[in-house]
Amino acid sequence: MRTSPAVRAAALAATVTVLLPLTGCSGIGGKDTPDRSDSSPHAANAAAAPGPSDLASQQLEWHPCPAPSQAEGGGTTPSPLPGGAVWECSAMKVPLDYARPDGDTMELALVRAKAIDQKNRIGSLIFNFGGPGASGVATLPAFGTEYDKLRTRYDLVSFDPRGVGRSDGVKCENDKQLDARYEADGTPDDAAEEKIFTDDTKEYAAACERNSGRQLPFVGTTNAARDMDLMRQVLGDARLHYFGISYGTELGGVYAHLFPKNVGRSVLDAVVDPTEDIEQSSLGQAKGFQLALDNFAKDCADRGGACKLPGSTGAEVEQGVSDLLGRLEKAPIPGLGSRKLTQTLAITGIAAALYSKETWTLLEEGLDEADGGNGALLLALADSLNGRSDTGHYNNLAAANTAISCADSKERFTLEQTKAKLPAFREASPIFGDYLGWGLMTCTEWPVAGVWDHPDVSAPGSAPQLVIGNTGDPATPYKGAKAMVEALGQGVGVEMTYKGEGHGAYNSGNACVQKAVDGYLLNGEMPAPGTVCG
């Protein structure tokens, strides 16, 4: 029986751990909103602030986990793990502002599964799945069986970072407004479209300030790193054992910079380049997604008649994709229900399917169906990346992503500056370049000032950390791993390479990668620097 587009796209839900600036039409700003930049030094100087010693002694109350909230993506109660172990949830108090540790607090949602071998338990292994904005409370149980070997000696633990999911999740626009936002043209072509684009960014920022103004100054990565050190203490661990994926590698690097002596066994997978600013990172993503599309198109063409897409070479397959997007800009096609597949949603759907080689078949099918006038599957793929459920509700991943990114980055691009950058983006990617280039305006006029050009992850004195780069990663290009190793400092980062496709290495299923990571985390056996798996 032919499955629905939503079911076919469901494999992507919660697997996308870096969000493209798919709100390229969601560059955020609020012209008339109050400036909260006086709060930004609090985040920048958080490491120097006194620690909340009373909060470090709090006792967590664990209970069986409920179903994920809508902000976390919705769904059903987490299934028991092999052997019958249940997922437990709790809440941990943290200071709203670490510069005022005795002031207001907020609660972070936590999830855990206890170690199987309690006698030889190492401690807690804390996961961050990226985004920024991904709910760890929803994601870890969804993929918990993939980490079950690590559960032999660790309590598997994750959390919703501040501003995410149940942890005082940032709220901006409602479902109806978000539907309109994601359908809108993310690559304006004339002055009239540019005005619509910039007005939309201002309206979005105003909504974020109106609905979540209290937490916006305090959701940055530095505070999240401070939260993890408090979590380490509350969980009773002398050192932080950590598994960071995608943006989680940036968070791990910032943690190591702030608390190098507290680093335990740490794995950074799908590595963000910590030396890049927003422009460089977005340009790198344009190149990364173009590389992934090139590889997809070549694979399709090499299969000859077995490929559903027209073209005998990769270039010809890609030309067909470009032609389809050009037609969609002029005339959207039927999608799901009354919703249409627009050019922007099609680009989003294509990007979503490039996060894993396993979903290339969905991309091929979706492009073929769209070429025939049925946009349902590409729209379902776009929904998976935008965080829209099949009931029409959105999680808060995109809102949290924007809030955290803009709390971190100082960069604020004007319309004129953005337009001047577009040629470089178009050269990097004929398909994704325009879209990612316009995404530079994501933080324009955001009501909270950012604190850095790029994160400082230098960590002299830290324990060694395993840093894994994937040569075909579209969202965090391979060169980020080497940059992270160099930025961490001599004797800290140990680079390992996975020659594969998709976003991330451990969850690719590659036996070589999993053996190396498991051996390090479980037995302390760090692979030799330069190890290559393929």
Coordinates of C-alpha atoms in Angstrom, one line a residue:
M1 CA 0.0 0.0 0.0
R2 CA 1.3 3.5 -0.8
T3 CA 2.1 5.4 2.3
S4 CA 1.2 9.0 2.9
P5 CA 3.7 11.8 2.4
A6 CA 3.6 12.6 6.1
V7 CA 4.5 9.0 6.9
R8 CA 7.2 8.8 4.3
A9 CA 8.7 12.0 5.7
A10 CA 8.4 11.0 9.4
A11 CA 11.9 9.5 9.4
L12 CA 13.2 13.0 9.3
A13 CA 11.3 14.2 12.3
A14 CA 13.8 15.0 15.2
T15 CA 16.8 13.9 13.1
V16 CA 17.6 17.4 11.8
T17 CA 19.8 18.9 14.4
V18 CA 21.0 22.0 12.6
L19 CA 18.3 24.3 11.2
L20 CA 19.0 26.1 8.0
P21 CA 18.0 29.8 8.1
L22 CA 14.9 28.5 6.5
T23 CA 13.3 31.5 7.9
G24 CA 15.2 33.4 5.4
C25 CA 12.0 35.4 5.2
S26 CA 12.3 35.4 8.9
G27 CA 15.2 37.6 9.5
I28 CA 14.0 39.0 12.7
G29 CA 13.7 42.5 13.9
G30 CA 11.4 44.9 15.9
K31 CA 11.9 48.5 15.1
D32 CA 9.8 49.8 18.0
T33 CA 10.8 47.2 20.5
P34 CA 13.0 48.2 23.5
D35 CA 16.7 47.6 23.3
R36 CA 17.8 44.9 25.8
S37 CA 21.5 45.2 25.0
D38 CA 22.3 46.3 28.5
S39 CA 21.7 42.6 29.5
S40 CA 24.2 41.1 27.0
P41 CA 27.3 41.6 29.3
H42 CA 25.7 39.3 31.8
A43 CA 26.0 36.5 29.3
A44 CA 29.4 37.5 28.1
N45 CA 30.8 37.5 31.6
A46 CA 28.8 34.6 32.9
A47 CA 31.9 32.5 33.7
A48 CA 33.2 35.1 36.1
A49 CA 29.9 35.3 38.0
P50 CA 29.7 33.5 41.3
G51 CA 28.1 30.1 41.2
P52 CA 24.7 29.4 42.5
S53 CA 25.9 27.1 45.3
D54 CA 22.4 26.6 46.8
L55 CA 21.1 25.4 43.5
A56 CA 24.0 22.9 43.2
S57 CA 22.7 21.0 46.2
Q58 CA 19.1 20.7 44.9
Q59 CA 17.6 17.2 44.8
L60 CA 15.9 16.2 41.6
E61 CA 12.5 14.4 41.7
W62 CA 12.3 11.8 38.9
H63 CA 9.1 10.4 37.5
P64 CA 7.9 8.5 34.4
C65 CA 8.0 10.9 31.4
P66 CA 4.8 12.2 29.9
A67 CA 4.3 12.6 26.2
P68 CA 6.4 15.4 24.7
S69 CA 4.7 18.8 24.8
Q70 CA 3.7 20.6 21.6
A71 CA 6.7 22.9 22.0
E72 CA 8.9 19.7 22.1
G73 CA 7.2 18.4 18.9
G74 CA 4.3 16.4 20.4
G75 CA 3.9 12.6 20.1
T76 CA 3.4 9.7 22.5
T77 CA 4.8 8.7 25.8
P78 CA 8.4 7.4 25.4
S79 CA 8.5 3.6 24.9
P80 CA 10.4 1.5 27.4
L81 CA 14.0 0.5 26.5
P82 CA 15.2 -3.0 26.0
G83 CA 15.0 -4.8 29.3
G84 CA 12.0 -2.7 30.4
A85 CA 13.9 0.3 31.6
V86 CA 11.7 3.4 31.6
W87 CA 12.5 7.0 30.7
E88 CA 12.4 9.3 33.7
C89 CA 11.9 13.1 33.6
S90 CA 12.6 15.8 36.1
A91 CA 13.1 19.6 36.3
M92 CA 16.2 21.4 37.5
K93 CA 16.3 25.0 38.7
V94 CA 18.9 27.4 37.2
P95 CA 19.4 31.1 37.6
L96 CA 17.7 33.2 34.9
D97 CA 20.7 35.4 35.0
Y98 CA 24.1 34.0 36.2
A99 CA 25.3 37.6 36.9
R100 CA 22.5 37.6 39.6
P101 CA 22.7 34.0 40.9
D102 CA 20.4 34.7 43.8
G103 CA 17.7 36.3 41.6
D104 CA 15.0 34.8 39.6
T105 CA 15.2 31.2 38.5
M106 CA 13.8 29.1 35.7
E107 CA 13.4 25.3 35.3
L108 CA 15.1 23.1 32.8
A109 CA 13.4 19.9 31.7
L110 CA 15.6 16.8 32.0
V111 CA 15.3 13.1 30.8
R112 CA 17.3 10.1 31.8
A113 CA 17.6 6.3 31.4
K114 CA 19.6 4.7 34.2
A115 CA 22.7 2.7 33.4
I116 CA 22.3 -1.1 33.1
D117 CA 25.4 -2.0 35.0
Q118 CA 25.1 0.1 38.1
K119 CA 28.1 -1.6 39.7
N120 CA 30.4 -0.4 36.9
R121 CA 28.6 2.8 36.2
I122 CA 30.9 5.7 35.0
G123 CA 28.4 8.5 35.6
S124 CA 26.0 10.5 33.5
L125 CA 26.5 11.0 29.7
I126 CA 24.8 14.3 28.8
F127 CA 23.6 14.7 25.2
N128 CA 22.8 17.9 23.2
F129 CA 21.3 17.2 19.8
G130 CA 21.9 20.6 18.3
G131 CA 19.7 23.1 16.6
P132 CA 20.2 25.3 18.5
G133 CA 16.7 24.6 19.7
A134 CA 16.3 20.8 19.5
S135 CA 14.5 19.3 22.5
G136 CA 16.7 16.7 24.2
V137 CA 13.8 15.5 26.3
A138 CA 12.0 14.5 23.1
T139 CA 15.0 13.4 21.0
L140 CA 16.9 11.2 23.3
P141 CA 14.0 8.8 23.9
A142 CA 13.2 8.8 20.2
F143 CA 16.7 7.5 19.4
G144 CA 17.6 5.9 22.7
T145 CA 18.1 2.4 21.3
E146 CA 20.9 3.7 19.1
Y147 CA 22.8 4.6 22.3
D148 CA 21.9 1.5 24.2
K149 CA 25.4 0.2 24.3
L150 CA 26.5 3.4 26.0
R151 CA 23.7 2.8 28.6
T152 CA 25.6 -0.2 29.9
R153 CA 27.8 2.1 32.0
Y154 CA 26.2 5.5 31.8
D155 CA 22.9 7.1 32.8
L156 CA 21.8 8.6 29.5
V157 CA 20.7 12.2 30.1
S158 CA 19.5 15.0 28.0
F159 CA 17.6 18.2 28.5
D160 CA 15.7 21.1 26.9
P161 CA 18.2 24.0 27.0
R162 CA 16.8 27.3 28.2
G163 CA 14.3 28.7 25.7
V164 CA 13.6 25.3 24.3
G165 CA 10.6 23.0 24.7
R166 CA 9.5 22.7 28.3
S167 CA 12.4 24.9 29.5
D168 CA 10.5 28.2 29.2
G169 CA 10.4 27.7 25.5
V170 CA 10.5 30.9 23.4
K171 CA 7.2 31.7 21.7
C172 CA 6.9 34.0 18.7
E173 CA 4.1 33.5 16.2
N174 CA 1.1 31.2 16.2
D175 CA 0.5 28.2 13.9
K176 CA -1.5 30.2 11.3
Q177 CA 1.1 32.9 11.2
L178 CA 3.9 30.4 10.8
D179 CA 2.1 28.7 7.9
A180 CA 2.0 32.0 6.1
R181 CA 5.6 32.7 7.0
Y182 CA 7.1 29.5 5.6
E183 CA 5.0 29.8 2.4
A184 CA 6.3 33.4 1.8
D185 CA 9.0 34.2 -0.7
G186 CA 12.4 33.8 1.0
T187 CA 14.3 35.2 -2.0
P188 CA 12.8 38.6 -2.9
D189 CA 13.5 39.8 -6.5
D190 CA 12.4 43.5 -6.5
A191 CA 11.7 46.4 -4.2
A192 CA 8.1 45.4 -3.5
E193 CA 9.1 41.9 -2.5
E194 CA 12.0 43.3 -0.4
K195 CA 9.6 45.4 1.5
I196 CA 7.3 42.4 2.3
F197 CA 10.4 40.5 3.4
T198 CA 11.7 43.2 5.7
D199 CA 8.3 44.0 7.1
D200 CA 7.9 40.3 7.9
T201 CA 11.2 40.2 9.8
K202 CA 10.1 43.1 11.9
E203 CA 6.7 41.6 12.7
Y204 CA 8.3 38.3 13.7
A205 CA 10.8 40.0 16.1
A206 CA 8.0 42.1 17.6
A207 CA 6.0 38.9 18.3
C208 CA 9.1 37.2 19.9
E209 CA 9.6 40.3 22.1
R210 CA 5.9 40.5 23.0
N211 CA 5.6 36.8 23.9
S212 CA 9.0 36.0 25.3
G213 CA 10.8 39.2 26.1
R214 CA 11.7 38.0 29.7
Q215 CA 14.0 35.2 28.6
L216 CA 15.4 36.6 25.3
P217 CA 18.5 38.2 26.9
F218 CA 19.4 35.0 28.7
V219 CA 19.1 32.1 26.2
G220 CA 22.6 32.3 24.7
T221 CA 25.1 29.5 24.6
T222 CA 27.3 30.7 27.4
N223 CA 24.4 30.4 29.8
A224 CA 23.5 27.0 28.4
A225 CA 27.1 25.9 29.2
R226 CA 26.8 27.2 32.7
D227 CA 23.6 25.2 33.0
M228 CA 25.4 22.1 32.0
D229 CA 28.0 22.6 34.7
L230 CA 25.3 23.1 37.3
M231 CA 23.6 19.9 35.9
R232 CA 26.9 18.0 36.4
Q233 CA 27.0 19.0 40.0
V234 CA 23.3 18.2 40.7
L235 CA 23.7 14.8 39.0
G236 CA 26.7 14.1 41.3
D237 CA 29.4 13.8 38.7
A238 CA 33.0 15.1 39.3
R239 CA 33.4 15.6 35.5
L240 CA 31.0 16.3 32.6
H241 CA 30.8 13.3 30.2
Y242 CA 29.3 14.7 27.0
F243 CA 28.0 13.8 23.6
G244 CA 27.4 16.9 21.4
I245 CA 26.0 16.7 17.9
S246 CA 26.0 19.6 15.4
Y247 CA 25.4 22.8 17.4
G248 CA 25.9 20.6 20.4
T249 CA 29.6 20.6 19.4
E250 CA 29.7 24.4 19.7
L251 CA 28.0 24.2 23.1
G252 CA 30.6 21.5 24.1
G253 CA 33.5 23.7 23.0
V254 CA 32.2 26.7 24.9
Y255 CA 31.7 24.5 28.0
A256 CA 35.3 23.3 27.7
H257 CA 36.5 26.9 27.4
L258 CA 34.7 27.9 30.6
F259 CA 35.3 24.8 32.6
P260 CA 38.3 23.0 31.2
K261 CA 39.1 21.1 34.4
N262 CA 35.6 19.8 34.6
V263 CA 35.7 18.1 31.1
G264 CA 35.4 14.3 31.2
R265 CA 35.0 12.0 28.2
S266 CA 33.6 14.2 25.5
V267 CA 32.6 13.4 21.9
L268 CA 31.9 16.2 19.3
D269 CA 30.1 14.8 16.2
A270 CA 29.0 16.9 13.1
V271 CA 31.2 19.7 14.1
V272 CA 30.4 23.4 13.9
D273 CA 33.4 25.5 12.8
P274 CA 34.0 27.8 15.9
T275 CA 36.2 30.2 14.0
E276 CA 33.5 31.3 11.6
D277 CA 31.1 34.2 11.9
I278 CA 27.4 34.0 10.7
E279 CA 28.3 35.0 7.2
Q280 CA 31.1 32.5 6.9
S281 CA 29.0 29.8 8.5
S282 CA 26.0 30.4 6.1
L283 CA 28.3 30.5 3.1
G284 CA 29.8 27.2 4.3
Q285 CA 26.3 25.7 4.6
A286 CA 25.5 26.9 1.0
K287 CA 28.6 25.0 -0.2
G288 CA 27.8 22.0 2.0
F289 CA 24.2 21.6 0.8
Q290 CA 25.3 22.1 -2.8
L291 CA 27.9 19.3 -2.4
A292 CA 25.2 17.0 -0.9
L293 CA 22.9 17.8 -3.8
D294 CA 25.7 17.2 -6.3
N295 CA 26.3 13.8 -4.8
F296 CA 22.6 13.0 -4.8
A297 CA 22.3 14.1 -8.4
K298 CA 25.3 12.1 -9.5
D299 CA 24.1 9.0 -7.7
C300 CA 20.7 9.3 -9.4
A301 CA 22.2 9.8 -12.9
D302 CA 24.6 6.9 -12.4
R303 CA 21.6 4.6 -11.9
G304 CA 20.4 5.3 -15.4
G305 CA 16.8 4.2 -16.1
A306 CA 16.3 3.3 -12.4
C307 CA 16.4 7.0 -11.5
K308 CA 13.0 8.7 -11.7
L309 CA 14.5 12.1 -12.5
P310 CA 15.4 13.2 -16.1
G311 CA 19.0 13.6 -17.0
S312 CA 21.9 11.4 -17.9
T313 CA 24.5 13.4 -15.8
G314 CA 24.4 14.9 -12.4
A315 CA 24.4 18.4 -14.0
E316 CA 21.3 17.5 -16.0
V317 CA 19.5 16.2 -13.0
E318 CA 20.3 19.4 -11.1
Q319 CA 19.1 21.5 -14.0
G320 CA 15.7 19.7 -13.7
V321 CA 15.6 20.7 -10.0
S322 CA 16.4 24.3 -10.9
D323 CA 13.7 24.3 -13.6
L324 CA 11.2 23.0 -11.1
L325 CA 12.0 25.7 -8.6
G326 CA 11.7 28.3 -11.2
R327 CA 8.2 27.1 -12.1
L328 CA 7.2 27.0 -8.5
E329 CA 8.2 30.6 -8.0
K330 CA 5.7 31.6 -10.6
A331 CA 3.0 29.1 -9.8
P332 CA 2.8 27.0 -6.6
I333 CA 1.3 23.5 -7.0
P334 CA -1.1 21.5 -4.8
G335 CA 0.5 20.1 -1.7
L336 CA -1.3 18.8 1.4
G337 CA -5.0 19.6 1.9
S338 CA -5.5 23.2 1.0
R339 CA -1.8 24.1 1.3
K340 CA 0.4 24.6 -1.7
L341 CA 4.0 23.8 -2.4
T342 CA 5.8 27.1 -3.0
Q343 CA 9.4 27.6 -4.2
T344 CA 10.5 28.4 -0.6
L345 CA 8.9 25.3 0.8
A346 CA 10.3 23.2 -2.0
I347 CA 13.9 24.4 -1.2
T348 CA 13.2 23.6 2.5
G349 CA 12.0 20.1 1.6
I350 CA 15.0 19.4 -0.6
A351 CA 17.4 20.5 2.2
A352 CA 15.5 18.3 4.7
A353 CA 16.1 15.2 2.6
L354 CA 19.8 15.9 2.2
Y355 CA 20.5 15.5 5.9
S356 CA 20.7 11.8 5.5
K357 CA 21.6 9.5 2.5
E358 CA 18.8 7.2 3.7
T359 CA 16.2 9.9 2.7
W360 CA 17.6 10.4 -0.9
T361 CA 14.9 8.0 -2.1
L362 CA 12.3 10.3 -0.6
L363 CA 13.9 13.3 -2.3
E364 CA 13.9 11.5 -5.7
E365 CA 10.3 10.5 -5.3
G366 CA 9.3 14.0 -4.1
L367 CA 11.0 15.8 -7.0
D368 CA 9.4 13.4 -9.4
E369 CA 5.9 13.9 -8.0
A370 CA 6.4 17.6 -7.9
D371 CA 7.5 17.6 -11.5
G372 CA 4.1 16.0 -12.3
G373 CA 2.2 18.6 -10.3
N374 CA 1.9 16.9 -6.9
G375 CA 3.8 18.7 -4.2
A376 CA 2.6 16.7 -1.2
L377 CA 5.8 14.8 -0.4
L378 CA 8.2 17.8 -0.8
L379 CA 5.8 19.8 1.5
A380 CA 5.8 17.0 4.1
L381 CA 9.6 17.0 4.0
A382 CA 9.6 20.8 4.5
D383 CA 7.2 20.4 7.4
S384 CA 9.6 17.9 9.0
L385 CA 12.4 20.5 9.0
N386 CA 10.1 23.4 10.0
G387 CA 8.8 21.5 13.0
R388 CA 5.2 21.3 11.8
S389 CA 3.2 18.2 12.9
D390 CA 0.6 16.6 10.7
T391 CA -2.0 18.2 12.9
G392 CA -0.8 21.6 11.9
H393 CA 1.0 22.6 15.1
Y394 CA 4.6 23.8 15.2
N395 CA 7.2 23.0 17.9
N396 CA 9.4 25.9 19.1
L397 CA 12.6 24.7 17.4
A398 CA 12.7 27.6 14.9
A399 CA 11.8 30.3 17.5
A400 CA 14.5 28.9 19.9
N401 CA 17.0 28.7 17.1
T402 CA 16.6 32.3 16.2
A403 CA 16.6 33.5 19.8
I404 CA 19.7 31.6 20.8
S405 CA 21.6 32.4 17.6
C406 CA 20.8 36.1 17.9
A407 CA 21.7 36.2 21.6
D408 CA 25.1 34.8 20.6
S409 CA 26.0 36.7 17.4
K410 CA 26.8 40.4 17.2
E411 CA 26.2 40.5 13.4
R412 CA 23.2 42.6 12.2
F413 CA 23.0 42.9 8.4
T414 CA 21.2 45.7 6.7
L415 CA 19.2 45.1 3.5
E416 CA 22.0 46.8 1.5
Q417 CA 24.7 44.7 3.1
T418 CA 22.7 41.5 2.5
K419 CA 22.1 42.3 -1.2
A420 CA 25.9 42.9 -1.7
K421 CA 26.6 39.5 -0.3
L422 CA 24.2 37.6 -2.6
P423 CA 26.6 37.1 -5.6
A424 CA 29.0 35.1 -3.4
F425 CA 26.2 32.9 -2.1
R426 CA 24.8 32.3 -5.6
E427 CA 28.3 31.2 -6.7
A428 CA 28.5 28.8 -3.8
S429 CA 25.2 27.2 -4.6
P430 CA 22.8 27.9 -7.5
I431 CA 20.0 26.1 -5.6
F432 CA 20.5 27.2 -1.9
G433 CA 22.7 30.3 -2.2
D434 CA 20.0 33.0 -2.6
Y435 CA 17.9 31.5 0.2
L436 CA 20.9 31.3 2.7
G437 CA 22.1 34.7 1.6
W438 CA 18.8 36.3 2.5
G439 CA 19.0 34.4 5.8
L440 CA 21.8 36.8 6.8
M441 CA 19.0 39.1 8.0
T442 CA 17.8 36.7 10.5
C443 CA 19.0 38.8 13.4
T444 CA 18.5 42.2 11.8
E445 CA 17.0 44.5 14.5
W446 CA 16.6 41.7 16.9
P447 CA 15.7 43.3 20.3
V448 CA 18.7 41.8 22.1
A449 CA 22.3 42.5 21.3
G450 CA 24.6 39.5 20.6
V451 CA 27.9 38.9 22.5
W452 CA 30.4 37.5 20.1
D453 CA 31.6 37.4 16.5
H454 CA 32.3 33.6 17.0
P455 CA 32.6 31.5 20.1
D456 CA 35.8 31.1 22.1
V457 CA 36.4 27.3 22.5
S458 CA 40.1 27.4 23.6
A459 CA 40.4 25.0 26.4
P460 CA 43.9 24.6 27.8
G461 CA 44.0 22.0 30.5
S462 CA 40.9 20.2 29.3
A463 CA 40.9 16.4 29.0
P464 CA 41.1 15.1 25.4
Q465 CA 38.0 15.3 23.3
L466 CA 37.1 13.2 20.3
V467 CA 36.1 15.4 17.3
I468 CA 34.5 13.7 14.4
G469 CA 34.0 15.2 10.9
N470 CA 32.0 13.8 8.1
T471 CA 33.2 14.5 4.5
G472 CA 29.7 14.6 3.0
D473 CA 28.0 16.6 5.8
P474 CA 25.8 19.3 4.3
A475 CA 24.9 21.2 7.4
T476 CA 28.3 21.3 9.3
P477 CA 30.9 21.0 6.5
Y478 CA 33.9 18.7 7.1
K479 CA 36.5 21.4 7.6
G480 CA 34.8 22.4 10.8
A481 CA 36.3 19.4 12.6
K482 CA 39.9 20.4 11.9
A483 CA 39.0 24.0 12.9
M484 CA 37.6 22.8 16.2
V485 CA 40.6 20.7 16.9
E486 CA 42.9 23.7 16.3
A487 CA 40.7 26.1 18.3
L488 CA 40.5 23.8 21.3
G489 CA 44.3 23.9 21.6
Q490 CA 47.2 21.5 21.6
G491 CA 46.6 18.1 23.2
V492 CA 42.8 18.7 23.6
G493 CA 41.0 17.9 20.3
V494 CA 41.6 14.5 18.6
E495 CA 40.3 14.5 15.1
M496 CA 38.6 11.5 13.4
T497 CA 37.2 11.4 9.9
Y498 CA 34.1 9.6 8.6
K499 CA 34.0 9.3 4.8
G500 CA 30.2 9.3 4.3
E501 CA 27.1 11.3 3.4
G502 CA 24.6 13.0 5.7
H503 CA 24.7 15.0 8.9
G504 CA 26.7 13.3 11.6
A505 CA 28.8 10.1 11.9
Y506 CA 27.7 8.0 14.9
N507 CA 24.1 7.7 13.9
S508 CA 25.1 6.8 10.3
G509 CA 25.4 3.2 11.5
N510 CA 29.0 3.0 10.4
A511 CA 30.6 0.2 12.5
C512 CA 34.0 1.7 12.5
V513 CA 32.8 5.0 13.9
Q514 CA 30.6 3.4 16.5
K515 CA 33.4 1.1 17.7
A516 CA 35.7 4.0 18.1
V517 CA 33.2 6.2 20.0
D518 CA 32.0 3.3 22.2
G519 CA 35.6 2.3 23.0
Y520 CA 36.4 5.8 24.1
L521 CA 33.3 6.6 26.1
L522 CA 33.1 3.2 27.8
N523 CA 36.7 2.2 28.2
G524 CA 38.7 5.4 27.8
E525 CA 40.4 4.2 24.7
M526 CA 40.9 7.2 22.5
P527 CA 41.4 6.4 18.8
A528 CA 44.7 7.5 17.2
P529 CA 44.6 11.1 15.9
G530 CA 43.7 11.1 12.2
T531 CA 41.7 7.8 12.3
V532 CA 39.6 7.4 9.1
C533 CA 36.4 5.4 8.8
G534 CA 34.6 4.9 5.5

